[in-house]
PDB file of C-alpha atoms in Angstrom:
ATOM      1  CA  UNK S  25      42.010  14.670 -19.661  1.00 55.00           C
ATOM      2  CA  UNK S  26      44.147  12.010 -21.311  1.00 63.00           C
ATOM      3  CA  UNK S  27      42.805   8.577 -22.140  1.00 62.00           C
ATOM      4  CA  UNK S  28      45.420   7.046 -19.806  1.00 71.00           C
ATOM      5  CA  UNK S  29      44.107   9.171 -16.954  1.00 70.00           C
ATOM      6  CA  UNK S  30      40.513   8.265 -17.817  1.00 67.00           C
ATOM      7  CA  UNK S  31      41.448   4.570 -17.968  1.00 73.00           C
ATOM      8  CA  UNK S  32      43.206   4.860 -14.604  1.00 84.00           C
ATOM      9  CA  UNK S  33      40.187   6.550 -13.018  1.00 80.00           C
ATOM     10  CA  UNK S  34      37.846   3.912 -14.463  1.00 77.00           C
ATOM     11  CA  UNK S  35      40.024   1.064 -13.175  1.00 82.00           C
ATOM     12  CA  UNK S  36      40.242   2.749  -9.778  1.00 85.00           C
ATOM     13  CA  UNK S  37      36.463   3.255  -9.635  1.00 82.00           C
ATOM     14  CA  UNK S  38      35.895  -0.379 -10.617  1.00 80.00           C
ATOM     15  CA  UNK S  39      38.309  -1.587  -7.929  1.00 85.00           C
ATOM     16  CA  UNK S  40      36.646   0.604  -5.305  1.00 86.00           C
ATOM     17  CA  UNK S  41      33.225  -0.706  -6.331  1.00 83.00           C
ATOM     18  CA  UNK S  42      34.453  -4.301  -5.915  1.00 85.00           C
ATOM     19  CA  UNK S  43      35.894  -3.471  -2.491  1.00 88.00           C
ATOM     20  CA  UNK S  44      32.604  -1.881  -1.436  1.00 86.00           C
ATOM     21  CA  UNK S  45      30.660  -4.861  -2.779  1.00 84.00           C
ATOM     22  CA  UNK S  46      32.899  -7.204  -0.771  1.00 86.00           C
ATOM     23  CA  UNK S  47      32.458  -5.113   2.359  1.00 86.00           C
ATOM     24  CA  UNK S  48      28.690  -5.072   1.899  1.00 83.00           C
ATOM     25  CA  UNK S  49      28.620  -8.849   1.382  1.00 85.00           C
ATOM     26  CA  UNK S  50      30.826  -9.415   4.443  1.00 89.00           C
ATOM     27  CA  UNK S  51      28.465  -7.313   6.575  1.00 86.00           C
ATOM     28  CA  UNK S  52      25.419  -9.133   5.176  1.00 84.00           C
ATOM     29  CA  UNK S  53      27.082 -12.482   5.953  1.00 88.00           C
ATOM     30  CA  UNK S  54      27.814 -11.354   9.510  1.00 90.00           C
ATOM     31  CA  UNK S  55      24.177 -10.305   9.886  1.00 90.00           C
ATOM     32  CA  UNK S  56      23.014 -13.706   8.583  1.00 89.00           C
ATOM     33  CA  UNK S  57      25.336 -15.472  11.036  1.00 92.00           C
ATOM     34  CA  UNK S  58      24.070 -13.322  13.908  1.00 92.00           C
ATOM     35  CA  UNK S  59      20.435 -14.082  13.011  1.00 92.00           C
ATOM     36  CA  UNK S  60      21.193 -17.828  12.860  1.00 92.00           C
ATOM     37  CA  UNK S  61      22.811 -17.713  16.310  1.00 92.00           C
ATOM     38  CA  UNK S  62      19.978 -15.619  17.756  1.00 91.00           C
ATOM     39  CA  UNK S  63      17.312 -17.916  16.294  1.00 91.00           C
ATOM     40  CA  UNK S  64      19.056 -21.021  17.651  1.00 91.00           C
ATOM     41  CA  UNK S  65      19.460 -19.469  21.101  1.00 90.00           C
ATOM     42  CA  UNK S  66      15.729 -18.715  21.173  1.00 91.00           C
ATOM     43  CA  UNK S  67      14.861 -22.199  19.896  1.00 92.00           C
ATOM     44  CA  UNK S  68      16.866 -23.778  22.720  1.00 90.00           C
ATOM     45  CA  UNK S  69      15.069 -21.675  25.288  1.00 92.00           C
ATOM     46  CA  UNK S  70      16.390 -20.804  28.732  1.00 92.00           C
ATOM     47  CA  UNK S  71      20.127 -21.422  28.900  1.00 91.00           C
ATOM     48  CA  UNK S  72      20.274 -21.778  25.135  1.00 89.00           C
ATOM     49  CA  UNK S  73      22.833 -19.009  24.725  1.00 91.00           C
ATOM     50  CA  UNK S  74      25.137 -20.683  27.273  1.00 93.00           C
ATOM     51  CA  UNK S  75      24.749 -24.080  25.546  1.00 93.00           C
ATOM     52  CA  UNK S  76      25.400 -22.504  22.162  1.00 91.00           C
ATOM     53  CA  UNK S  77      28.543 -20.759  23.427  1.00 93.00           C
ATOM     54  CA  UNK S  78      29.908 -24.061  24.734  1.00 94.00           C
ATOM     55  CA  UNK S  79      28.981 -25.898  21.536  1.00 92.00           C
ATOM     56  CA  UNK S  80      30.614 -23.294  19.293  1.00 93.00           C
ATOM     57  CA  UNK S  81      33.630 -22.844  21.563  1.00 95.00           C
ATOM     58  CA  UNK S  82      33.070 -19.118  22.041  1.00 94.00           C
ATOM     59  CA  UNK S  83      32.310 -16.955  25.054  1.00 94.00           C
ATOM     60  CA  UNK S  84      28.800 -16.166  26.180  1.00 92.00           C
ATOM     61  CA  UNK S  85      29.657 -12.532  25.469  1.00 94.00           C
ATOM     62  CA  UNK S  86      30.219 -13.432  21.794  1.00 93.00           C
ATOM     63  CA  UNK S  87      26.768 -15.046  21.658  1.00 92.00           C
ATOM     64  CA  UNK S  88      25.258 -12.023  23.398  1.00 92.00           C
ATOM     65  CA  UNK S  89      26.907  -9.709  20.849  1.00 93.00           C
ATOM     66  CA  UNK S  90      25.577 -11.833  17.984  1.00 92.00           C
ATOM     67  CA  UNK S  91      22.060 -11.662  19.417  1.00 92.00           C
ATOM     68  CA  UNK S  92      22.360  -7.868  19.758  1.00 93.00           C
ATOM     69  CA  UNK S  93      23.602  -7.601  16.151  1.00 92.00           C
ATOM     70  CA  UNK S  94      20.684  -9.729  14.941  1.00 90.00           C
ATOM     71  CA  UNK S  95      18.244  -7.326  16.595  1.00 89.00           C
ATOM     72  CA  UNK S  96      19.873  -4.335  14.826  1.00 89.00           C
ATOM     73  CA  UNK S  97      20.279  -6.017  11.433  1.00 85.00           C
ATOM     74  CA  UNK S  98      17.885  -5.261   8.613  1.00 75.00           C
ATOM     75  CA  UNK S  99      15.470  -7.998   7.711  1.00 74.00           C
ATOM     76  CA  UNK S 100      16.956  -9.979   4.807  1.00 70.00           C
ATOM     77  CA  UNK S 101      13.546 -10.245   3.175  1.00 68.00           C
ATOM     78  CA  UNK S 102      13.309  -6.437   2.994  1.00 66.00           C
ATOM     79  CA  UNK S 103      16.821  -5.657   1.834  1.00 70.00           C
ATOM     80  CA  UNK S 104      17.756  -5.232  -1.811  1.00 75.00           C
ATOM     81  CA  UNK S 105      21.033  -6.751  -2.977  1.00 77.00           C
ATOM     82  CA  UNK S 106      23.962  -4.446  -2.231  1.00 73.00           C
ATOM     83  CA  UNK S 107      24.686  -3.721  -5.910  1.00 82.00           C
ATOM     84  CA  UNK S 108      21.103  -2.771  -6.820  1.00 87.00           C
ATOM     85  CA  UNK S 109      21.862   0.916  -7.287  1.00 90.00           C
ATOM     86  CA  UNK S 110      24.839   0.256  -9.559  1.00 90.00           C
ATOM     87  CA  UNK S 111      22.798  -2.162 -11.658  1.00 91.00           C
ATOM     88  CA  UNK S 112      19.894   0.265 -11.909  1.00 93.00           C
ATOM     89  CA  UNK S 113      22.123   3.127 -13.021  1.00 93.00           C
ATOM     90  CA  UNK S 114      23.879   0.918 -15.580  1.00 93.00           C
ATOM     91  CA  UNK S 115      20.520  -0.220 -16.993  1.00 94.00           C
ATOM     92  CA  UNK S 116      19.359   3.378 -17.259  1.00 95.00           C
ATOM     93  CA  UNK S 117      22.530   4.357 -19.133  1.00 94.00           C
ATOM     94  CA  UNK S 118      21.912   1.557 -21.630  1.00 92.00           C
ATOM     95  CA  UNK S 119      18.441   2.958 -22.315  1.00 92.00           C
ATOM     96  CA  UNK S 120      19.692   6.499 -23.033  1.00 94.00           C
ATOM     97  CA  UNK S 121      19.578   7.859 -26.563  1.00 94.00           C
ATOM     98  CA  UNK S 122      23.161   8.305 -27.794  1.00 95.00           C
ATOM     99  CA  UNK S 123      24.846  11.694 -27.976  1.00 95.00           C
ATOM    100  CA  UNK S 124      28.066  12.758 -29.682  1.00 95.00           C
ATOM    101  CA  UNK S 125      31.119  12.264 -27.447  1.00 94.00           C
ATOM    102  CA  UNK S 126      31.885  16.014 -27.300  1.00 95.00           C
ATOM    103  CA  UNK S 127      28.439  16.658 -25.799  1.00 95.00           C
ATOM    104  CA  UNK S 128      29.043  14.005 -23.114  1.00 95.00           C
ATOM    105  CA  UNK S 129      32.436  15.563 -22.411  1.00 95.00           C
ATOM    106  CA  UNK S 130      31.024  19.057 -21.959  1.00 95.00           C
ATOM    107  CA  UNK S 131      28.212  17.699 -19.812  1.00 95.00           C
ATOM    108  CA  UNK S 132      30.768  15.902 -17.616  1.00 95.00           C
ATOM    109  CA  UNK S 133      32.769  19.121 -17.367  1.00 94.00           C
ATOM    110  CA  UNK S 134      29.633  20.987 -16.246  1.00 95.00           C
ATOM    111  CA  UNK S 135      28.654  18.296 -13.728  1.00 94.00           C
ATOM    112  CA  UNK S 136      32.115  18.206 -12.167  1.00 92.00           C
ATOM    113  CA  UNK S 137      31.918  21.980 -11.705  1.00 91.00           C
ATOM    114  CA  UNK S 138      28.480  21.872 -10.083  1.00 90.00           C
ATOM    115  CA  UNK S 139      27.538  21.113  -6.506  1.00 90.00           C
ATOM    116  CA  UNK S 140      24.965  18.355  -6.758  1.00 88.00           C
ATOM    117  CA  UNK S 141      22.840  18.368  -3.627  1.00 87.00           C
ATOM    118  CA  UNK S 142      19.571  16.852  -2.427  1.00 87.00           C
ATOM    119  CA  UNK S 143      17.509  19.298  -4.490  1.00 88.00           C
ATOM    120  CA  UNK S 144      18.756  17.632  -7.679  1.00 91.00           C
ATOM    121  CA  UNK S 145      16.666  14.540  -6.925  1.00 91.00           C
ATOM    122  CA  UNK S 146      13.437  16.267  -7.940  1.00 93.00           C
ATOM    123  CA  UNK S 147      14.354  17.476 -11.447  1.00 95.00           C
ATOM    124  CA  UNK S 148      17.902  16.451 -12.348  1.00 96.00           C
ATOM    125  CA  UNK S 149      17.300  16.580 -16.115  1.00 96.00           C
ATOM    126  CA  UNK S 150      15.859  20.085 -15.936  1.00 96.00           C
ATOM    127  CA  UNK S 151      18.703  21.294 -13.711  1.00 96.00           C
ATOM    128  CA  UNK S 152      21.262  19.815 -16.118  1.00 96.00           C
ATOM    129  CA  UNK S 153      19.485  21.554 -18.995  1.00 96.00           C
ATOM    130  CA  UNK S 154      19.576  24.843 -17.069  1.00 96.00           C
ATOM    131  CA  UNK S 155      23.330  24.436 -16.514  1.00 95.00           C
ATOM    132  CA  UNK S 156      23.853  23.739 -20.224  1.00 96.00           C
ATOM    133  CA  UNK S 157      21.850  26.828 -21.180  1.00 95.00           C
ATOM    134  CA  UNK S 158      23.676  29.014 -18.630  1.00 94.00           C
ATOM    135  CA  UNK S 159      27.106  27.921 -19.831  1.00 93.00           C
ATOM    136  CA  UNK S 160      28.713  29.818 -22.665  1.00 91.00           C
ATOM    137  CA  UNK S 161      29.256  26.818 -24.918  1.00 91.00           C
ATOM    138  CA  UNK S 162      30.529  26.782 -28.476  1.00 92.00           C
ATOM    139  CA  UNK S 163      27.670  26.479 -30.964  1.00 93.00           C
ATOM    140  CA  UNK S 164      29.442  23.448 -32.503  1.00 92.00           C
ATOM    141  CA  UNK S 165      28.389  21.560 -29.366  1.00 91.00           C
ATOM    142  CA  UNK S 166      24.702  22.293 -30.097  1.00 93.00           C
ATOM    143  CA  UNK S 167      23.880  23.436 -26.558  1.00 94.00           C
ATOM    144  CA  UNK S 168      20.171  23.759 -27.384  1.00 95.00           C
ATOM    145  CA  UNK S 169      19.969  20.128 -28.493  1.00 95.00           C
ATOM    146  CA  UNK S 170      21.987  19.017 -25.459  1.00 96.00           C
ATOM    147  CA  UNK S 171      19.683  20.916 -23.100  1.00 96.00           C
ATOM    148  CA  UNK S 172      16.656  19.384 -24.810  1.00 97.00           C
ATOM    149  CA  UNK S 173      18.180  15.891 -24.449  1.00 96.00           C
ATOM    150  CA  UNK S 174      18.697  16.514 -20.726  1.00 97.00           C
ATOM    151  CA  UNK S 175      15.049  17.550 -20.328  1.00 97.00           C
ATOM    152  CA  UNK S 176      13.945  14.375 -22.111  1.00 96.00           C
ATOM    153  CA  UNK S 177      15.620  12.016 -19.656  1.00 97.00           C
ATOM    154  CA  UNK S 178      13.719  10.369 -16.863  1.00 96.00           C
ATOM    155  CA  UNK S 179      14.774  11.248 -13.343  1.00 96.00           C
ATOM    156  CA  UNK S 180      16.739   8.029 -12.990  1.00 96.00           C
ATOM    157  CA  UNK S 181      18.416   8.420 -16.378  1.00 97.00           C
ATOM    158  CA  UNK S 182      19.545  11.944 -15.475  1.00 96.00           C
ATOM    159  CA  UNK S 183      20.895  10.734 -12.126  1.00 96.00           C
ATOM    160  CA  UNK S 184      22.709   7.893 -13.922  1.00 96.00           C
ATOM    161  CA  UNK S 185      24.313  10.433 -16.267  1.00 96.00           C
ATOM    162  CA  UNK S 186      25.336  12.614 -13.316  1.00 96.00           C
ATOM    163  CA  UNK S 187      26.852   9.581 -11.590  1.00 94.00           C
ATOM    164  CA  UNK S 188      28.812   8.544 -14.697  1.00 95.00           C
ATOM    165  CA  UNK S 189      30.055  12.111 -15.181  1.00 94.00           C
ATOM    166  CA  UNK S 190      31.110  12.446 -11.547  1.00 92.00           C
ATOM    167  CA  UNK S 191      33.011   9.151 -11.767  1.00 90.00           C
ATOM    168  CA  UNK S 192      34.538  10.244 -15.086  1.00 90.00           C
ATOM    169  CA  UNK S 193      33.140   7.076 -16.692  1.00 92.00           C
ATOM    170  CA  UNK S 194      32.227   8.580 -20.054  1.00 93.00           C
ATOM    171  CA  UNK S 195      32.735   5.222 -21.768  1.00 93.00           C
ATOM    172  CA  UNK S 196      29.504   4.079 -20.080  1.00 93.00           C
ATOM    173  CA  UNK S 197      27.541   6.784 -21.907  1.00 95.00           C
ATOM    174  CA  UNK S 198      26.164   5.838 -25.347  1.00 95.00           C
ATOM    175  CA  UNK S 199      27.633   7.767 -28.256  1.00 94.00           C
ATOM    176  CA  UNK S 200      26.181   8.265 -31.709  1.00 87.00           C
ATOM    177  CA  UNK S 201      26.967   5.728 -34.440  1.00 71.00           C
ATOM    178  CA  UNK S 202      29.441   8.095 -36.124  1.00 59.00           C
ATOM    179  CA  UNK S 203      31.347   8.438 -32.849  1.00 50.00           C
ATOM    180  CA  UNK S 204      31.382   4.676 -32.283  1.00 49.00           C
ATOM    181  CA  UNK S 205      32.735   3.996 -35.772  1.00 47.00           C
ATOM    182  CA  UNK S 206      35.400   6.685 -35.390  1.00 50.00           C
ATOM    183  CA  UNK S 207      36.552   4.969 -32.189  1.00 49.00           C
ATOM    184  CA  UNK S 208      37.025   1.603 -33.946  1.00 44.00           C
TER     185      UNK S 208
END
């Protein structure tokens, strides 16, 4: 894959993440608004929804819909921020021991050719190591060392690597000092 294609995919993934973040924030704001309306209607007591509709210049149906949404909405005190997963995965990638870029590239190639399903949650590092060992890789890539590195990752680190590989965001993966200097 060319660096232009990789850059394009990274920019596209970043844009999609921002769009999703905006959508999540918009939904959270709508939930907050619905809870505020529902709380005020209850505070006003009987006829409160009708009074609130007149005060806000909306129909009683709109107030009723807001109250229904508030009942369905997750409690804000129990909801993590919408970008928690992305931040967690990024933090885990920062804590990874670096590998040579060719090892990350072959790992990404293997991940993109593998169906990652729910069973990968239990032992993602071990399953990655198994894939590395099953592949017929050139010895220059040190498949044994790569498999051992995969086994050494925590569950969350391995899932962060899988996510970066699936998104073709290899720049997020730490490379060895020699690789970093060669890129400068």
